[in-house]
mmCIF file of C-alpha atoms in Angstrom:
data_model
loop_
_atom_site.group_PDB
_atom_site.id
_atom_site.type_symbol
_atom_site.label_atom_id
_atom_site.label_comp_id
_atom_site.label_asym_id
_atom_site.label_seq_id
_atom_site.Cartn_x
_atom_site.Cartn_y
_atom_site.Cartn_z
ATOM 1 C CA UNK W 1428 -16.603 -10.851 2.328
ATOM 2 C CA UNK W 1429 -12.353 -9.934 1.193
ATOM 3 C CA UNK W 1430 -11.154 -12.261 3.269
ATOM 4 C CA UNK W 1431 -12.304 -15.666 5.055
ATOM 5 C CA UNK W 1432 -10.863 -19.025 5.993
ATOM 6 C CA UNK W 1433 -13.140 -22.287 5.987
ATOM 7 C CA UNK W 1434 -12.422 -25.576 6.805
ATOM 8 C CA UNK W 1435 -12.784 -28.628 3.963
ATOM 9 C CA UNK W 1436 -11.960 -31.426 6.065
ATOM 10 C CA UNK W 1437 -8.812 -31.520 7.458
ATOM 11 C CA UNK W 1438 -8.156 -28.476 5.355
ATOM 12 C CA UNK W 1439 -8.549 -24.660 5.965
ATOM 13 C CA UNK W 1440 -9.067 -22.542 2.935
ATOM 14 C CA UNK W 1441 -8.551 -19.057 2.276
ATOM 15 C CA UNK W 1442 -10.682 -17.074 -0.243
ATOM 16 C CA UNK W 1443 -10.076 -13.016 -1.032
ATOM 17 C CA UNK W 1444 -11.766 -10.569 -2.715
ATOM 18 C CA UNK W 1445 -10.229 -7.133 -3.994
ATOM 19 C CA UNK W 1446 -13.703 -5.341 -3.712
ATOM 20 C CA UNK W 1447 -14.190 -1.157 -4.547
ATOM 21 C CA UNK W 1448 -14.045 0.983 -3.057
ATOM 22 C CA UNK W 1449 -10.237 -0.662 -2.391
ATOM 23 C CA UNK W 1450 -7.725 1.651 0.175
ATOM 24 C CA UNK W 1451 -4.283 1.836 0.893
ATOM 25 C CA UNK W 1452 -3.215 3.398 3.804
ATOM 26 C CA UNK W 1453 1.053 3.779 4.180
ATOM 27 C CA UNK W 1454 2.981 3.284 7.513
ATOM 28 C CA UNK W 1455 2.112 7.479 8.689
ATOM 29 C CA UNK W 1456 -1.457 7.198 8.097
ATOM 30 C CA UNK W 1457 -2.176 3.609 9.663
ATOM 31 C CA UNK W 1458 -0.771 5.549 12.687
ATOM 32 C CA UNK W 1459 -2.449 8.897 11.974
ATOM 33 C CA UNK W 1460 -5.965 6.868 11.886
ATOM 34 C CA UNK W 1461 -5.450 4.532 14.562
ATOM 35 C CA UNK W 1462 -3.792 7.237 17.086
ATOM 36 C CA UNK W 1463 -7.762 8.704 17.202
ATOM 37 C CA UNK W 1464 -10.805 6.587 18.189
ATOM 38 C CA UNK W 1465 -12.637 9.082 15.598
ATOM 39 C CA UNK W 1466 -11.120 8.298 12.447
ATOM 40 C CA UNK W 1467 -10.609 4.511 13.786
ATOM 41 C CA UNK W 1468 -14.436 4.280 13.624
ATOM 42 C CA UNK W 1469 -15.124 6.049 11.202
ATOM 43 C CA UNK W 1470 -12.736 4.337 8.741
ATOM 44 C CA UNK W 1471 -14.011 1.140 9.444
ATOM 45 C CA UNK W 1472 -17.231 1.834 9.656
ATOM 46 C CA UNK W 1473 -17.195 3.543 6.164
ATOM 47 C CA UNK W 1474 -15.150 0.496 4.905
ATOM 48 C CA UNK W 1475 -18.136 -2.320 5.975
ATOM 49 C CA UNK W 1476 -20.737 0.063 4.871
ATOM 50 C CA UNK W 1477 -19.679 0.075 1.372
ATOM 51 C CA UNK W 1478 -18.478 -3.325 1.400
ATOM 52 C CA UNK W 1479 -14.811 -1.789 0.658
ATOM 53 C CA UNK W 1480 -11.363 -3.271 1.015
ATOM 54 C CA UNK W 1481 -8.179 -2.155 2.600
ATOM 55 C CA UNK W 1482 -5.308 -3.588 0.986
ATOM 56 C CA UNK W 1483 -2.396 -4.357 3.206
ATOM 57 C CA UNK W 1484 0.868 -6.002 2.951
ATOM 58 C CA UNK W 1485 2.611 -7.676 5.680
ATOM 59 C CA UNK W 1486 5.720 -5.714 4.328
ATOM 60 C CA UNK W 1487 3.343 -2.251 5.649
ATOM 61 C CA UNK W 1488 3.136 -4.145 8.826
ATOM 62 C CA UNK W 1489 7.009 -4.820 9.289
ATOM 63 C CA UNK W 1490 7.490 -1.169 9.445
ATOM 64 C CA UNK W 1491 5.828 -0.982 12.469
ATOM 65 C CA UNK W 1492 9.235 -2.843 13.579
ATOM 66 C CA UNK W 1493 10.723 0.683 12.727
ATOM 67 C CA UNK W 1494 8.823 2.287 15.901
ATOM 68 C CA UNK W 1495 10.242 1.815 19.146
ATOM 69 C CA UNK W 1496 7.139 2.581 21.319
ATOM 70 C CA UNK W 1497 4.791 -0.372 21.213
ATOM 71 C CA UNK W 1498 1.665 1.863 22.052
ATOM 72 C CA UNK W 1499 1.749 2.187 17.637
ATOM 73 C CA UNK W 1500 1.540 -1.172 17.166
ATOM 74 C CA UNK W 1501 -1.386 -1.619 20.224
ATOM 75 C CA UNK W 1502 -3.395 0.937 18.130
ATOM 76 C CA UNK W 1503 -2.777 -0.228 14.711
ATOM 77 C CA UNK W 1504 -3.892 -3.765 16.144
ATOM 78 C CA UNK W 1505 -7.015 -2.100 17.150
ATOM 79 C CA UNK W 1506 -7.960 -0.204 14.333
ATOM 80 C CA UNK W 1507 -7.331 -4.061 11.792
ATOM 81 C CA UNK W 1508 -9.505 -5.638 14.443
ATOM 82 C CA UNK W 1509 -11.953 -2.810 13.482
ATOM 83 C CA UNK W 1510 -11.840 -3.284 10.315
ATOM 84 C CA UNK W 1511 -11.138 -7.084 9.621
ATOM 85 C CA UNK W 1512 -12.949 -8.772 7.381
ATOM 86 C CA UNK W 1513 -12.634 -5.987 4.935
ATOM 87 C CA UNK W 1514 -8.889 -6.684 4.376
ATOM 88 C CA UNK W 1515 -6.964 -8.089 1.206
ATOM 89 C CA UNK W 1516 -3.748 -9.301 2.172
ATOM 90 C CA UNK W 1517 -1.247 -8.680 -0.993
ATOM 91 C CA UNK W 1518 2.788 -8.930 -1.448
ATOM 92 C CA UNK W 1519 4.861 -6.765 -4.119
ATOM 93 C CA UNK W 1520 5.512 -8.510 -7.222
ATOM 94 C CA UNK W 1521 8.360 -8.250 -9.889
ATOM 95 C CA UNK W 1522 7.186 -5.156 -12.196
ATOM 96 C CA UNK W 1523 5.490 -6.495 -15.206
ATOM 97 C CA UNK W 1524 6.862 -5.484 -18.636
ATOM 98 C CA UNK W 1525 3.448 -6.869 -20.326
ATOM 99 C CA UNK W 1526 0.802 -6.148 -17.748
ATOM 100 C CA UNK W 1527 -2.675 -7.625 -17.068
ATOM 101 C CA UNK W 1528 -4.125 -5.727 -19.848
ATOM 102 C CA UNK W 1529 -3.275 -2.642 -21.000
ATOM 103 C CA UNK W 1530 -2.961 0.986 -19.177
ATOM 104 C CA UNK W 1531 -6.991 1.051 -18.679
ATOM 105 C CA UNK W 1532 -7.121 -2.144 -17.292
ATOM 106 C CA UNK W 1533 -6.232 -1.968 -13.313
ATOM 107 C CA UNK W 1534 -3.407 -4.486 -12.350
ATOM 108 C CA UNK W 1535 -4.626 -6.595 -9.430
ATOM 109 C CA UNK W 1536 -2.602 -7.285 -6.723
ATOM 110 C CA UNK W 1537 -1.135 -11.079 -6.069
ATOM 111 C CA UNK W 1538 -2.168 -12.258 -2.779
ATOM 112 C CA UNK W 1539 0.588 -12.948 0.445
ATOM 113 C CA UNK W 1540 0.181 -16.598 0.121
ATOM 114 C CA UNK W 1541 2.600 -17.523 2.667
ATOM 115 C CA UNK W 1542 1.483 -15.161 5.385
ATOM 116 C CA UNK W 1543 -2.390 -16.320 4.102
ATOM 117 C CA UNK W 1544 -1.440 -19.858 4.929
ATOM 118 C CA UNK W 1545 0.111 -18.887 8.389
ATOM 119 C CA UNK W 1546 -3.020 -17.327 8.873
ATOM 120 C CA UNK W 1547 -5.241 -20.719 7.789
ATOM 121 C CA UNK W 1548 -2.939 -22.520 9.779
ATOM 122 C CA UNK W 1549 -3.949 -19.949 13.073
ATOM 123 C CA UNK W 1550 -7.549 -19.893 12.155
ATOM 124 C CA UNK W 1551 -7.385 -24.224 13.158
ATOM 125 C CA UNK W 1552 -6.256 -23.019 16.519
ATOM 126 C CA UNK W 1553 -8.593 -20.136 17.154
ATOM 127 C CA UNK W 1554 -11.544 -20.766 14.528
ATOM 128 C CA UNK W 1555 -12.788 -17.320 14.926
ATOM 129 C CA UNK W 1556 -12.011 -14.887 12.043
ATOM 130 C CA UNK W 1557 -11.610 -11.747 14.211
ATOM 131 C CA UNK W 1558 -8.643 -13.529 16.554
ATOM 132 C CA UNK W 1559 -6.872 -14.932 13.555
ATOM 133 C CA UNK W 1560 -5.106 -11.665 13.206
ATOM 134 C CA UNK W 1561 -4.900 -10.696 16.847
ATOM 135 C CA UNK W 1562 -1.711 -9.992 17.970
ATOM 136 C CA UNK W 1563 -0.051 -9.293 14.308
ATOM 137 C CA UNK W 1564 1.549 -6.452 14.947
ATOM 138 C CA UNK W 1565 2.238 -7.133 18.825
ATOM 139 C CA UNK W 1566 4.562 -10.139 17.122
ATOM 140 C CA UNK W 1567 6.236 -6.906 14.841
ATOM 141 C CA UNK W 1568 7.096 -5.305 17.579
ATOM 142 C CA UNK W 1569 8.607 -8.532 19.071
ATOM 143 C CA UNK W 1570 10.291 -9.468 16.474
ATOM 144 C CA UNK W 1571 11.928 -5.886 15.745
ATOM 145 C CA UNK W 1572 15.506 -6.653 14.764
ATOM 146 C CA UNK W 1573 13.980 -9.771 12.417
ATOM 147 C CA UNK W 1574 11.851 -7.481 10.916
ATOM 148 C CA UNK W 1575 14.192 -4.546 10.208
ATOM 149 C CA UNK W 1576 16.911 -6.916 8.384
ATOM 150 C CA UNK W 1577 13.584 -7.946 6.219
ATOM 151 C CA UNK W 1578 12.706 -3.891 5.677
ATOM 152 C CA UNK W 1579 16.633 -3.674 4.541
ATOM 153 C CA UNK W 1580 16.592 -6.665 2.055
ATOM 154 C CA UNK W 1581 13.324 -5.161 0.472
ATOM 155 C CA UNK W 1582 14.617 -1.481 0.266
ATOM 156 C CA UNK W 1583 18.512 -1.533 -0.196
ATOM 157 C CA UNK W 1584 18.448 -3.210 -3.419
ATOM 158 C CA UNK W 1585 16.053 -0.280 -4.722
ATOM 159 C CA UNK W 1586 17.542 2.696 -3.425
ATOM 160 C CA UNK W 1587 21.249 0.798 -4.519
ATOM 161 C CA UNK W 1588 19.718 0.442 -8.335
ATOM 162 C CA UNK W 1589 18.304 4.455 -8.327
ATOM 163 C CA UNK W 1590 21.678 5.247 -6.959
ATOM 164 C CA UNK W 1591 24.165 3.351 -9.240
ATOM 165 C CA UNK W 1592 21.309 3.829 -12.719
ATOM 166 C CA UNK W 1593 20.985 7.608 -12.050
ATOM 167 C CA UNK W 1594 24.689 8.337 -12.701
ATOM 168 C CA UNK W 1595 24.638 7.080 -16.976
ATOM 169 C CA UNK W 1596 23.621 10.246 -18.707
ATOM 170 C CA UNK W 1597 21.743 8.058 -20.866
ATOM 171 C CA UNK W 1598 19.610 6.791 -18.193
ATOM 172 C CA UNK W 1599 18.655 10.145 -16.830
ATOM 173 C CA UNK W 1600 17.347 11.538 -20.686
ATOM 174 C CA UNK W 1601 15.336 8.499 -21.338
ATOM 175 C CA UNK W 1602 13.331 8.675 -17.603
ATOM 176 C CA UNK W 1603 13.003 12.399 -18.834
ATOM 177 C CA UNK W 1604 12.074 11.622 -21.993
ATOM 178 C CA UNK W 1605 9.680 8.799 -20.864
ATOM 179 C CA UNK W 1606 5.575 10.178 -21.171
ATOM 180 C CA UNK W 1607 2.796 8.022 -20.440
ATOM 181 C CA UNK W 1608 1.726 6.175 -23.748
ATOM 182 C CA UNK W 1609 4.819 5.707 -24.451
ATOM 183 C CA UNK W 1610 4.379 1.605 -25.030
ATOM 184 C CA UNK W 1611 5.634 0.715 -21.348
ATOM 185 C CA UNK W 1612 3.543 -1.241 -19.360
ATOM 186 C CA UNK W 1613 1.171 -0.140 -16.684
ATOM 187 C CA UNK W 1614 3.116 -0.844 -14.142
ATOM 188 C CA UNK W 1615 6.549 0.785 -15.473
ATOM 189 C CA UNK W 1616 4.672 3.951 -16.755
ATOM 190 C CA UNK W 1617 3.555 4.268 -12.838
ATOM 191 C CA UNK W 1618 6.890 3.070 -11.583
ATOM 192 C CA UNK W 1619 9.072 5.674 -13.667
ATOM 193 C CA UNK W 1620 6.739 8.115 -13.264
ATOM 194 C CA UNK W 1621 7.008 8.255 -9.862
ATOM 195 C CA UNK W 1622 10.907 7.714 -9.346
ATOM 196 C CA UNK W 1623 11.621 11.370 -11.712
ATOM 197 C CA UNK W 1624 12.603 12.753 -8.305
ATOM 198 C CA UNK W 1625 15.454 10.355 -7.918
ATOM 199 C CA UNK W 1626 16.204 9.549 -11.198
ATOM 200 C CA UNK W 1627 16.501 13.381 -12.058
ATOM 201 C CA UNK W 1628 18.115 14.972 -9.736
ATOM 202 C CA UNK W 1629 21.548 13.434 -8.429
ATOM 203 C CA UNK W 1630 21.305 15.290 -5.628
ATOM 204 C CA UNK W 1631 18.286 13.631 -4.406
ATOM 205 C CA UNK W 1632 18.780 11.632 -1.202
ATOM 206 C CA UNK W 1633 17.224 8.179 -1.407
ATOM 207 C CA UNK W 1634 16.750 6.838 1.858
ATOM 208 C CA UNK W 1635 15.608 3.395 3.260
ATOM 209 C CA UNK W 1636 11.820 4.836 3.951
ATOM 210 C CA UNK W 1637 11.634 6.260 0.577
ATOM 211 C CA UNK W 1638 12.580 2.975 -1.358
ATOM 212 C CA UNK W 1639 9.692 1.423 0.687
ATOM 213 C CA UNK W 1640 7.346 4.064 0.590
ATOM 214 C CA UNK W 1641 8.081 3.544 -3.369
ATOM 215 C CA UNK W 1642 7.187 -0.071 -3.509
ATOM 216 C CA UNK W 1643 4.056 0.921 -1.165
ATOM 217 C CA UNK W 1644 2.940 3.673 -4.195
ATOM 218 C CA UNK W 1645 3.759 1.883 -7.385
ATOM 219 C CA UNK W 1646 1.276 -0.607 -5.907
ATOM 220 C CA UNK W 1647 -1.246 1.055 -3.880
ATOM 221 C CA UNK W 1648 -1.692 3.774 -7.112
ATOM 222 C CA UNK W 1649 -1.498 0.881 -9.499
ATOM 223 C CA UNK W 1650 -4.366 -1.311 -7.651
ATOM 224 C CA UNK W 1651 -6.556 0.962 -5.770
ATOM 225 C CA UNK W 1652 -9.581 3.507 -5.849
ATOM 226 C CA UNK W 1653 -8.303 5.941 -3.206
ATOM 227 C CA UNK W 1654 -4.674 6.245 -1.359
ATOM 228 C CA UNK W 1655 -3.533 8.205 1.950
ATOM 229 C CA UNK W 1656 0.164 8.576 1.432
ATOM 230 C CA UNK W 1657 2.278 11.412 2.588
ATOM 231 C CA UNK W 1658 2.603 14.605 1.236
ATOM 232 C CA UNK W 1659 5.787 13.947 -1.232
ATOM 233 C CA UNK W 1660 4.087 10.814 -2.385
ATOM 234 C CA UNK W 1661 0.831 12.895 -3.015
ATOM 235 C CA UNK W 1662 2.618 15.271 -4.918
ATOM 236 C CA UNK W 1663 4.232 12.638 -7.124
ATOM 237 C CA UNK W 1664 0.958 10.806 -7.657
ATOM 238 C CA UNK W 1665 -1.217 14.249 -9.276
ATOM 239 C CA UNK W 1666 2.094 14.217 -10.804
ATOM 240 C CA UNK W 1667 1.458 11.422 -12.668
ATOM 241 C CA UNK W 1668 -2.489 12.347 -12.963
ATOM 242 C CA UNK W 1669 -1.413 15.421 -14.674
ATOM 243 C CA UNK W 1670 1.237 13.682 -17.028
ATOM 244 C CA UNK W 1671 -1.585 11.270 -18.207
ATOM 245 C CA UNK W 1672 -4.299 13.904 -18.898
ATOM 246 C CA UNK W 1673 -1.732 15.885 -21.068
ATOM 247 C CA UNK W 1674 -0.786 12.485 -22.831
ATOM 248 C CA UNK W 1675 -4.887 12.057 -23.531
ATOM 249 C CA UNK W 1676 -4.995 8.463 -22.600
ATOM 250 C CA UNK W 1677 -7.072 6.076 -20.399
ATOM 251 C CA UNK W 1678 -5.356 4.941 -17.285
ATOM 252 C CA UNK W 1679 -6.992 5.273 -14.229
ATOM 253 C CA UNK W 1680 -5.498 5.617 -11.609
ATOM 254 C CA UNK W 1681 -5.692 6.163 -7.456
ATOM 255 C CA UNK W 1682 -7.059 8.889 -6.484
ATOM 256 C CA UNK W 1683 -4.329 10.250 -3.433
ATOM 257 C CA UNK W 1684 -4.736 12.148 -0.386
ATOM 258 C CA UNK W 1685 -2.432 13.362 2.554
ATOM 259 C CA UNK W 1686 -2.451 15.077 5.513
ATOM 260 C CA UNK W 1687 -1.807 18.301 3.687
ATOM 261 C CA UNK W 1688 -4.929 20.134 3.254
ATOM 262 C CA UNK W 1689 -6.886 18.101 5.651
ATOM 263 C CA UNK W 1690 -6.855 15.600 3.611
ATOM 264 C CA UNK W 1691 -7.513 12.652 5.951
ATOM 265 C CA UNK W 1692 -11.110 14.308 6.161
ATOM 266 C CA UNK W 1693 -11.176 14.134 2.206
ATOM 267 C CA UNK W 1694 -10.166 10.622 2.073
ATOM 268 C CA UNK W 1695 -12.585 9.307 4.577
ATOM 269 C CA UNK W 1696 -15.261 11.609 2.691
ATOM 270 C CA UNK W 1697 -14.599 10.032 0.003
ATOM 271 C CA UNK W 1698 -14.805 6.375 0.969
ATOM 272 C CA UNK W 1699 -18.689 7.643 2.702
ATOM 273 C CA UNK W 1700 -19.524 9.053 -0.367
ATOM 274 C CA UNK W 1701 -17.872 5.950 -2.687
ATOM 275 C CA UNK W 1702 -18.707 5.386 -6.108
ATOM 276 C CA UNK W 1703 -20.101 9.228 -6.439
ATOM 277 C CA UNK W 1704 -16.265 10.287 -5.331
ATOM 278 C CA UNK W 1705 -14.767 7.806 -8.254
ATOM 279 C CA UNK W 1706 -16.155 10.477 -10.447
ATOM 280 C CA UNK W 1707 -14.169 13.166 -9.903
ATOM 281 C CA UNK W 1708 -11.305 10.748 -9.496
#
């Protein structure tokens, strides 16, 4: 299974596995899902049956700190309980100038070991898988002020870099310059790629949810086999698809949904239908 704890002694270890089809959801779409018993269901269901993983950070659950009604956070607990243990716990690393392997190889994500050993440490009290994560986002919402100063120390520093980088002239030709192929990594070809909005335009406002729904993309796009993001981020991402086709190289990529288009129904479709949807990927 992605995810399990076992004791060796006096020990607990924690073992994941980052197993296709692998899913991202961002902050909207754990709430679109979760706010209907339907798609609860039926995305977990789908998930077990193909033996799939959703990837999720504990920086995706701190933004549930950003919702003031705690009904979001009772549904979002009920929708991981769902789906649990079909869940890869990951944290944003440093973007790598090298990468893993490549543009055709896939990065793969570095697991949250702190939160995974907070978790081991819960699973001696409880020693039942499902309750090891009850109550995660309940503590969010408990911890809201905590939890937003740890939102602002992820996303200020990004949105004050785009800011303060986006005024050099020279700055602004090279991202424009910049193609896929180009000798950047992996991980900066998907990075700049999807930061030409900011970078581009001056006039672009770069706010506090769009540096983290950044950090959510480069990653989710970089590691995963499908994505639900919102609509901008969708846009951004075929963006990118379209950039590499014209460039004629092989980097695969997430495939991305929204909302737009009913497009939750095409992402859940395509997790049912998963690895005959990675064709047309």
């Amino acid at each position: 299974m992605p995810i399990s704890f076992a004791f060796d002694g006096d020990d607990v270890i924690w073992t994941q596995q980052f197993i296709s089809s692998t899913v991202y959801l961002d902050t909207y779409a754990i709430r679109e899902i979760s706010e209907s018993t339907e798609l609860t269901t039926r995305f977990a269901e789908a998930i077990k049956r193909k033996n799939g993983t959703w990837l999720l950070a504990p920086l995706s659950m701190g933004e549930f700190a950003l919702f003031e009604d705690s009904r979001h956070c009772a549904l979002a607990e009920t929708l991981l309980a769902k789906v649990v243990p079909h869940i890869y716990l990951f944290e944003t690393k440093p973007l790598s100038e090298e990468g893993d392997g490549g543009l055709s190889k896939r990065s793969l994500p570095r697991p949250a070991t702190r939160a995974l050993d907070w978790f081991s440490r819960r699973f001696c009290q409880v020693s039942s898988l499902p309750n090891v994560f009850q109550g995660m986002f309940q503590l969010v919402h408990e911890r809201r002020e905590e939890m937003v100063e740890s939102l602002d120390g992820a996303a200020l520093p990004i949105k004050a870099t785009f800011e303060r980088c986006r005024q050099f002239e020279s700055y602004r030709a090279n991202a424009k310059a910049a193609r896929p192929g180009d000798g950047r990594s992996r991980q900066y070809v998907i990075a700049g790629e999807l930061s030409r909005d900011f970078v581009l335009d001056l006039n672009a406002t770069i706010t506090r949810n769009e540096a983290l729904d950044f950090m959510h993309a480069v990653d989710a796009v970089d590691y995963c086999d499908l994505v639900l993001l919102d609509k901008a981020w969708e846009r951004r991402v075929n963006g990118l698809r379209k950039r590499i086709a014209e460039a004629g190289i092989d980097m695969p990529i997430a495939r991305c949904f929204s909302k737009r288009n009913n497009g939750i129904e095409g992402f859940l479709d395509a997790i049912e239908r998963w690895p005959e949807a990675s064709v047309s990927a």
